[in-house]
Amino acid sequence: MAGSRRHGLRIAAALTLCGVAACSSGPERARGSSTSTSSRTSPPSTSSASTTSSTTTSAGTATRAWPTYYHDNARSGAASDGPASPDGVRRQWSSPELDGDVYAQPLIVGDRVVIATTNDTVYSLNARDGSVEWKNHLAEPVSGSSLPCGNVDPVGITSTPVIDTSAGRIYAVGMVRPGRHMLFALDLETGHLRSSKRVDANGADPAVHNQRGALLLSEGKVFVPFGGRDGDCGDYHGRVVSVDVRSADLGTVKSYTLPTKGEGGFWAPPGAVDAGDGTFYLASGNSSSDGDYDYGNSVVRLTTNLALRDSFAPTNWVSLNNGDVDLGSSSPVLLSGNRIFQIGKAGTGYILDAADLGGIGGARNSAHVCSGGGWGGIAHDDDTLFVPCSGGIVQVTAPARRLRCRVDRELVDARTDDRHGRRGVERRH
């Protein structure tokens, strides 16, 4: 589970149209039988969208697409139309006052910026001047004081939605009164609610499960990760819920529960990372086990049918559990050469084989990347990563079997001679 960090944007959303790397950390820290189950359906909300202004796209306005957390299903945080250098980044506008905190990453489709708030409201802003084109207050959020623990108040939409650009649909998950999590499907052009469905896993108590990780749209399904709340209260587990969205109405709901003794939540803001082959990767937080391995503090690979395929855990997963030192404070990063990079609160970076995660202790390489740990989304391009550490951004390169970190103009190079971590360290100035 995570410590208490809040990086929500209160009242106004200020947009900077930038490019290759934009790293962030997330607020509500939480931790997280490989059996798929069905969940019941809730009737659609009766709320309607309200349009406050409308504009027409000018011929000279560039068309942009940032429809999911960090741009794409690999969570790269990289866009080819960004500025050539930081000197080209500047604030273009600030929006009018919004109705709540913004924990979700803003999304962009064409001349439209989509923002979601903890008041369960979704806004469409004009990308040229920040004016509100439409907004839809979907439901009433849950008061933080009514929950057994947590550090967000109120609790509404705290995860990043996803936009299906071909269908013109926005999918967002919010916690709503009296205390349940709902998936909402909205029309991108008008904001009108098209459908909604409850997405709490069977047997899961919504009061102790937090939906912080970004939504993933893949193979006609929306995947929704769950962890716990700040404070680790109650009986929660890492869970993933999938909803079939191929029809106009939201379809079958299934869920996967990580088979931990307790906890082991999927709470990192980037959510699941799509491998593009019918599987995706997630990293779990610490579990309550101090004996038998139960997939806490692990990188796991699931199929889109929610079956567990593979896993990795550091050899010290028990001590990480005992110290509340989550591996899953960030999501896995897909690298070239069929590799994965993962870093957690301990600040150790791991290189894994994406086709064979290696089980306990099976990393190809590992090195200390930063003090205070890595948090949130990791922007990357080819083999270069920008890791948001507690002390600032650390640039990491991962050529072949190496991890190279640039911090304060020092270059640390960790090499590995074999899969299980024999390595040498060089420091260059």
Coordinates of C-alpha atoms in Angstrom, one line a residue:
M1 CA 0.0 0.0 0.0
A2 CA 1.1 3.5 -0.5
G3 CA 1.9 6.5 1.5
S4 CA -0.1 9.6 1.4
R5 CA 0.7 11.7 -1.7
R6 CA -1.8 14.0 -3.4
H7 CA -1.1 15.4 -6.8
G8 CA -4.7 16.2 -7.8
L9 CA -5.3 19.5 -9.6
R10 CA -7.8 21.5 -7.6
I11 CA -10.4 23.8 -9.3
A12 CA -8.6 24.7 -12.6
A13 CA -7.1 22.3 -15.2
A14 CA -4.1 24.0 -16.9
L15 CA -3.2 22.2 -20.1
T16 CA 0.3 22.2 -21.6
L17 CA 0.5 20.6 -25.0
C18 CA 3.8 18.8 -24.8
G19 CA 5.4 15.8 -26.4
V20 CA 7.8 13.0 -25.8
A21 CA 8.0 12.6 -22.0
A22 CA 5.5 13.7 -19.4
C23 CA 6.0 11.8 -16.1
S24 CA 3.6 11.8 -13.1
S25 CA 3.0 10.3 -9.8
G26 CA -0.3 9.3 -8.3
P27 CA -2.1 10.3 -5.1
E28 CA -4.0 7.6 -3.3
R29 CA -1.5 4.8 -2.5
A30 CA -3.0 1.4 -2.0
R31 CA -1.9 -2.2 -2.3
G32 CA -3.3 -4.4 -3.8
S33 CA -8.0 -17.4 -7.7
S34 CA -7.5 -16.9 -10.9
T35 CA -11.2 -17.6 -11.6
S36 CA -13.4 -15.4 -13.8
T37 CA -16.8 -14.6 -12.4
S38 CA -19.8 -12.7 -13.6
S39 CA -21.1 -9.5 -11.9
R40 CA -24.7 -8.1 -11.8
T41 CA -25.9 -5.3 -14.0
S42 CA -27.1 -1.9 -12.6
P43 CA -29.5 0.3 -14.6
P44 CA -28.1 3.3 -16.4
S45 CA -28.0 6.6 -14.7
T46 CA -30.7 9.1 -15.7
S47 CA -28.3 12.1 -15.7
S48 CA -28.0 14.0 -18.9
A49 CA -25.2 16.0 -20.4
S50 CA -25.4 19.8 -20.4
T51 CA -23.8 21.8 -23.2
T52 CA -22.4 25.2 -22.2
S53 CA -20.7 26.2 -25.5
S54 CA -19.9 24.8 -28.9
T55 CA -17.1 25.6 -31.3
T56 CA -16.2 24.5 -34.8
T57 CA -12.7 23.1 -35.6
S58 CA -10.7 25.5 -37.7
A59 CA -8.8 24.2 -40.7
G60 CA -5.5 25.3 -39.2
T61 CA -5.9 23.4 -35.9
A62 CA -3.7 20.4 -35.5
T63 CA -5.5 17.1 -34.9
R64 CA -4.1 15.4 -31.8
A65 CA -4.8 12.0 -30.2
W66 CA -4.0 11.1 -26.6
P67 CA -7.0 8.8 -25.9
T68 CA -5.7 6.8 -23.0
Y69 CA -3.2 7.2 -20.1
Y70 CA 0.2 8.0 -21.5
H71 CA -1.0 8.1 -25.1
D72 CA -1.2 4.4 -26.0
N73 CA -1.9 1.0 -24.6
A74 CA 1.8 0.5 -24.0
R75 CA 1.7 3.6 -21.7
S76 CA 4.7 5.1 -23.6
G77 CA 4.0 8.7 -22.8
A78 CA 5.6 9.5 -26.2
A79 CA 4.0 11.5 -29.0
S80 CA 5.6 12.2 -32.4
D81 CA 4.0 15.7 -32.6
G82 CA 5.6 17.1 -29.5
P83 CA 8.0 20.0 -29.3
A84 CA 11.7 19.3 -30.2
S85 CA 12.9 20.6 -26.8
P86 CA 11.5 21.8 -23.4
D87 CA 12.0 25.4 -24.6
G88 CA 8.9 24.9 -26.8
V89 CA 6.6 23.9 -23.9
R90 CA 4.5 26.7 -22.4
R91 CA 1.1 27.1 -20.9
Q92 CA -1.5 27.9 -23.5
W93 CA -4.6 28.5 -21.3
S94 CA -6.3 27.7 -18.1
S95 CA -9.8 26.3 -17.9
P96 CA -12.7 27.8 -16.0
E97 CA -13.2 26.5 -12.5
L98 CA -14.1 22.8 -12.4
D99 CA -16.2 21.1 -9.8
G100 CA -13.6 18.9 -8.1
D101 CA -10.1 17.6 -7.9
V102 CA -8.5 16.1 -11.0
Y103 CA -6.6 12.8 -10.5
A104 CA -7.2 11.5 -14.0
Q105 CA -4.8 12.4 -16.8
P106 CA -6.5 14.7 -19.3
L107 CA -7.2 13.0 -22.7
I108 CA -7.1 14.6 -26.1
V109 CA -9.0 13.7 -29.3
G110 CA -8.8 16.3 -32.1
D111 CA -9.8 19.7 -30.7
R112 CA -11.3 18.2 -27.5
V113 CA -9.8 17.7 -24.1
V114 CA -11.6 15.3 -21.8
I115 CA -11.3 15.9 -18.0
A116 CA -12.8 13.8 -15.2
T117 CA -13.2 15.0 -11.5
T118 CA -13.7 13.5 -8.1
N119 CA -17.2 14.9 -8.2
D120 CA -18.1 12.3 -10.8
T121 CA -18.2 14.9 -13.6
V122 CA -16.7 14.5 -17.1
Y123 CA -15.9 17.7 -19.0
S124 CA -15.1 18.3 -22.7
L125 CA -12.9 21.4 -23.1
N126 CA -12.0 23.2 -26.3
A127 CA -8.3 22.4 -26.9
R128 CA -7.7 25.9 -28.4
D129 CA -8.9 28.0 -25.5
G130 CA -10.0 25.8 -22.6
S131 CA -13.6 26.7 -22.8
V132 CA -16.2 24.2 -21.6
E133 CA -18.0 22.5 -24.6
W134 CA -20.1 20.2 -22.5
K135 CA -20.1 18.6 -19.0
N136 CA -22.0 15.7 -17.5
H137 CA -22.4 15.3 -13.7
L138 CA -22.9 11.5 -13.8
A139 CA -23.7 10.8 -10.1
E140 CA -23.1 11.9 -6.6
P141 CA -19.6 10.9 -5.3
V142 CA -19.0 9.1 -2.0
S143 CA -18.0 11.2 1.0
G144 CA -14.5 10.2 2.2
S145 CA -15.7 10.4 5.8
S146 CA -18.1 7.5 5.1
L147 CA -15.3 5.2 4.2
P148 CA -13.2 3.2 6.7
C149 CA -9.9 4.7 5.3
G150 CA -8.5 6.7 2.5
N151 CA -7.1 10.1 1.6
V152 CA -9.4 11.4 -1.1
D153 CA -12.6 13.3 -0.4
P154 CA -15.0 13.0 -2.1
V155 CA -14.4 9.8 -3.9
G156 CA -15.7 9.9 -7.5
I157 CA -13.6 9.4 -10.6
T158 CA -10.0 9.0 -9.6
S159 CA -8.7 6.9 -12.5
T160 CA -8.0 8.0 -16.1
P161 CA -10.8 7.2 -18.5
V162 CA -10.3 5.8 -22.0
I163 CA -11.7 7.0 -25.3
D164 CA -12.7 4.7 -28.2
T165 CA -12.1 7.1 -31.0
S166 CA -13.6 4.9 -33.7
A167 CA -16.9 4.5 -31.8
G168 CA -16.9 8.0 -30.3
R169 CA -17.2 6.7 -26.8
I170 CA -15.7 7.8 -23.5
Y171 CA -15.5 5.1 -20.7
A172 CA -15.0 6.3 -17.1
V173 CA -15.3 4.6 -13.8
G174 CA -16.5 6.5 -10.7
M175 CA -17.5 5.6 -7.2
V176 CA -21.1 6.7 -6.6
R177 CA -23.5 6.9 -3.7
P178 CA -24.4 4.9 -1.7
G179 CA -21.1 3.1 -2.3
R180 CA -20.4 1.2 -5.6
H181 CA -18.2 1.6 -8.6
M182 CA -19.9 2.3 -12.0
L183 CA -18.6 2.2 -15.5
F184 CA -20.1 5.0 -17.6
A185 CA -20.2 5.1 -21.4
L186 CA -20.6 8.7 -22.8
D187 CA -20.9 10.0 -26.3
L188 CA -17.7 11.9 -27.2
E189 CA -19.4 14.6 -29.2
T190 CA -22.3 15.4 -26.8
G191 CA -21.4 14.0 -23.4
H192 CA -24.8 12.2 -23.2
L193 CA -24.7 9.0 -21.2
R194 CA -25.2 6.0 -23.4
S195 CA -25.0 3.2 -20.8
S196 CA -23.6 2.3 -17.4
K197 CA -22.9 -0.8 -15.4
R198 CA -21.7 -1.8 -12.0
V199 CA -18.1 -3.0 -12.0
D200 CA -17.4 -4.2 -8.4
A201 CA -16.1 -7.8 -8.5
N202 CA -18.3 -10.4 -6.9
G203 CA -17.6 -10.6 -3.2
A204 CA -15.6 -7.4 -3.2
D205 CA -16.5 -4.7 -0.6
P206 CA -16.5 -1.3 -2.5
A207 CA -15.7 0.6 0.7
V208 CA -12.2 -0.9 0.9
H209 CA -11.4 -1.3 -2.8
N210 CA -10.1 1.8 -4.6
Q211 CA -10.2 2.3 -8.4
R212 CA -7.1 4.3 -9.1
G213 CA -5.4 2.6 -12.1
A214 CA -6.2 3.9 -15.6
L215 CA -8.7 2.0 -17.8
L216 CA -7.5 -0.1 -20.6
L217 CA -9.4 -0.7 -23.9
S218 CA -8.3 -3.8 -25.7
E219 CA -10.0 -6.5 -27.8
G220 CA -13.4 -5.0 -27.4
K221 CA -13.2 -4.9 -23.6
V222 CA -12.5 -2.3 -20.9
F223 CA -10.2 -3.5 -18.1
V224 CA -10.6 -1.9 -14.7
P225 CA -7.9 -2.5 -12.0
F226 CA -8.6 -2.3 -8.2
G227 CA -6.4 -2.0 -5.2
G228 CA -7.0 -0.8 -1.6
R229 CA -7.3 2.6 0.0
D230 CA -4.7 4.6 1.9
G231 CA -4.5 3.0 5.3
D232 CA -4.9 -0.6 4.2
C233 CA -8.3 -1.1 5.8
G234 CA -10.5 -4.2 5.4
D235 CA -10.3 -7.4 3.4
Y236 CA -9.2 -6.3 -0.1
H237 CA -7.3 -7.9 -2.9
G238 CA -5.9 -6.9 -6.2
R239 CA -8.7 -7.3 -8.7
V240 CA -9.2 -6.7 -12.4
V241 CA -12.7 -6.4 -13.9
S242 CA -13.4 -6.6 -17.6
V243 CA -16.5 -5.3 -19.4
D244 CA -17.4 -6.2 -23.0
V245 CA -18.1 -3.0 -24.8
R246 CA -18.5 -4.3 -28.4
S247 CA -22.2 -3.6 -28.4
A248 CA -24.0 -0.3 -27.9
D249 CA -25.0 -1.5 -24.4
L250 CA -22.3 -2.6 -22.0
G251 CA -22.0 -6.4 -22.0
T252 CA -20.7 -9.2 -19.9
V253 CA -18.7 -8.3 -16.7
K254 CA -16.0 -10.7 -15.5
S255 CA -13.4 -10.4 -12.7
Y256 CA -10.1 -11.8 -11.7
T257 CA -8.9 -11.8 -8.1
L258 CA -5.2 -12.1 -7.3
P259 CA -4.9 -15.1 -4.9
T260 CA -3.2 -13.3 -2.1
K261 CA -3.6 -14.0 1.6
G262 CA -4.8 -10.4 1.6
E263 CA -4.0 -7.1 -0.1
G264 CA -1.7 -7.1 -3.1
G265 CA -3.7 -4.4 -4.9
F266 CA -3.3 -3.0 -8.4
W267 CA -3.1 0.7 -7.6
A268 CA -0.5 2.3 -9.9
P269 CA -2.0 5.2 -11.9
P270 CA -1.0 3.8 -15.4
G271 CA -3.2 0.7 -14.9
A272 CA -2.7 -2.4 -17.1
V273 CA -0.1 -2.4 -19.9
D274 CA -1.2 -4.1 -23.1
A275 CA 1.2 -6.5 -24.8
G276 CA -0.8 -6.5 -28.0
D277 CA -0.9 -10.3 -28.1
G278 CA -4.0 -11.0 -26.0
T279 CA -2.2 -10.5 -22.7
F280 CA -1.4 -7.6 -20.4
Y281 CA 0.9 -6.8 -17.5
L282 CA 0.2 -5.4 -14.0
A283 CA 2.3 -4.9 -10.9
S284 CA 0.9 -5.7 -7.5
G285 CA 1.5 -4.1 -4.1
N286 CA 2.5 -5.9 -1.0
S287 CA 0.4 -8.6 0.4
S288 CA -0.1 -9.7 4.0
S289 CA 1.7 -13.0 3.5
D290 CA 5.0 -13.5 5.4
G291 CA 5.4 -17.2 4.3
D292 CA 4.0 -18.7 1.2
Y293 CA 4.3 -16.8 -2.0
D294 CA 0.9 -15.4 -3.0
Y295 CA 1.7 -13.0 -5.9
G296 CA 2.0 -9.9 -3.8
N297 CA 4.8 -7.5 -4.8
S298 CA 4.8 -9.1 -8.3
V299 CA 4.7 -8.4 -12.0
V300 CA 1.9 -10.6 -13.3
R301 CA 0.8 -11.4 -16.9
L302 CA -2.9 -12.0 -17.5
T303 CA -4.8 -13.0 -20.6
T304 CA -7.7 -10.8 -21.9
N305 CA -9.9 -13.6 -20.7
L306 CA -8.5 -13.0 -17.2
A307 CA -6.4 -16.1 -16.7
L308 CA -3.0 -15.8 -14.9
R309 CA -0.2 -16.6 -17.4
D310 CA 3.1 -15.7 -15.7
S311 CA 4.7 -13.8 -12.8
F312 CA 7.8 -12.4 -11.3
A313 CA 8.7 -11.4 -7.7
P314 CA 12.0 -10.2 -6.2
T315 CA 13.8 -12.6 -3.9
N316 CA 13.1 -10.2 -1.0
W317 CA 9.3 -10.1 -1.5
V318 CA 8.6 -11.0 2.1
S319 CA 10.7 -8.1 3.5
L320 CA 9.0 -5.8 1.0
N321 CA 5.7 -7.1 2.3
N322 CA 6.7 -6.5 5.9
G323 CA 7.9 -3.0 5.2
D324 CA 5.0 -1.8 3.0
V325 CA 7.5 -1.4 0.1
D326 CA 5.3 -2.0 -2.9
L327 CA 6.8 -3.2 -6.2
G328 CA 3.5 -2.0 -7.8
S329 CA 4.0 1.7 -7.2
S330 CA 4.5 2.0 -10.9
S331 CA 3.3 -0.2 -13.9
P332 CA 5.5 -2.4 -16.0
V333 CA 7.3 -0.8 -19.0
L334 CA 7.5 -2.7 -22.3
L335 CA 11.0 -2.3 -23.9
S336 CA 12.5 -3.5 -27.1
G337 CA 14.0 -7.0 -27.3
N338 CA 10.9 -8.5 -25.6
R339 CA 11.9 -7.0 -22.2
I340 CA 10.1 -5.4 -19.3
F341 CA 11.3 -2.8 -16.8
Q342 CA 9.8 -2.6 -13.4
I343 CA 10.5 -0.3 -10.4
G344 CA 8.8 0.1 -7.0
K345 CA 9.1 1.9 -3.7
A346 CA 12.5 0.3 -3.0
G347 CA 14.0 2.2 -5.9
T348 CA 15.4 -1.0 -7.5
G349 CA 14.9 -1.4 -11.2
Y350 CA 14.4 -4.8 -12.8
I351 CA 14.8 -6.0 -16.3
L352 CA 12.5 -9.0 -17.1
D353 CA 12.0 -11.3 -20.0
A354 CA 8.5 -10.5 -21.2
A355 CA 8.0 -14.0 -22.6
D356 CA 9.2 -15.7 -19.3
L357 CA 8.9 -13.4 -16.3
G358 CA 11.1 -15.8 -14.3
G359 CA 9.1 -16.4 -11.1
I360 CA 10.8 -15.5 -7.8
G361 CA 14.2 -14.0 -8.4
G362 CA 14.1 -14.5 -12.1
A363 CA 15.1 -11.0 -13.3
R364 CA 17.6 -10.7 -16.1
N365 CA 19.2 -7.7 -14.4
S366 CA 18.6 -5.3 -11.5
A367 CA 20.2 -2.1 -10.2
H368 CA 19.4 0.6 -7.7
V369 CA 17.9 3.4 -9.8
C370 CA 16.8 6.0 -7.2
S371 CA 16.3 6.7 -3.5
G372 CA 12.7 7.0 -2.3
G373 CA 11.3 4.8 -5.0
G374 CA 9.7 5.2 -8.4
W375 CA 6.1 6.2 -8.6
G376 CA 3.4 6.4 -11.2
G377 CA 3.8 6.5 -15.0
I378 CA 7.2 6.0 -16.7
A379 CA 7.5 7.7 -20.1
H380 CA 9.7 5.8 -22.5
D381 CA 10.9 5.8 -26.1
D382 CA 12.8 2.8 -27.4
D383 CA 15.3 1.9 -24.6
T384 CA 15.2 5.3 -22.8
L385 CA 13.0 5.7 -19.8
F386 CA 12.2 8.7 -17.6
V387 CA 11.4 7.4 -14.1
P388 CA 9.6 9.7 -11.7
C389 CA 11.5 9.1 -8.4
S390 CA 10.8 10.8 -5.1
G391 CA 13.8 13.1 -5.6
G392 CA 13.1 13.9 -9.2
I393 CA 13.1 12.4 -12.7
V394 CA 15.9 9.9 -13.4
Q395 CA 16.8 9.0 -17.0
V396 CA 17.4 5.3 -17.5
T397 CA 18.7 3.6 -20.6
A398 CA 18.4 -0.2 -21.0
P399 CA 20.5 -1.4 -23.9
A400 CA 20.7 -5.2 -24.0
R401 CA 21.7 -6.5 -20.5
R402 CA 22.4 -3.2 -18.9
L403 CA 20.6 -0.6 -16.8
R404 CA 22.2 2.9 -17.1
C405 CA 20.9 5.7 -14.9
R406 CA 21.8 9.4 -15.2
V407 CA 21.3 11.3 -12.0
D408 CA 22.9 14.6 -11.2
R409 CA 25.3 14.3 -14.1
E410 CA 26.6 10.9 -12.9
L411 CA 26.1 7.8 -15.0
V412 CA 25.7 4.5 -13.1
D413 CA 26.1 1.4 -15.3
A414 CA 25.0 -2.0 -13.9
R415 CA 25.9 -5.0 -16.0
T416 CA 24.7 -8.6 -15.6
D417 CA 26.5 -11.7 -16.6
D418 CA 23.5 -14.0 -16.3
R419 CA 19.8 -14.1 -15.8
H420 CA 20.0 -14.3 -12.0
G421 CA 21.8 -11.1 -11.2
R422 CA 25.6 -11.4 -11.0
R423 CA 26.7 -7.9 -11.9
G424 CA 29.4 -5.3 -11.8
V425 CA 28.9 -1.6 -11.2
E426 CA 30.8 1.3 -12.8
R427 CA 30.4 5.0 -11.9
R428 CA 31.3 7.6 -14.4
H429 CA 31.3 11.4 -14.2

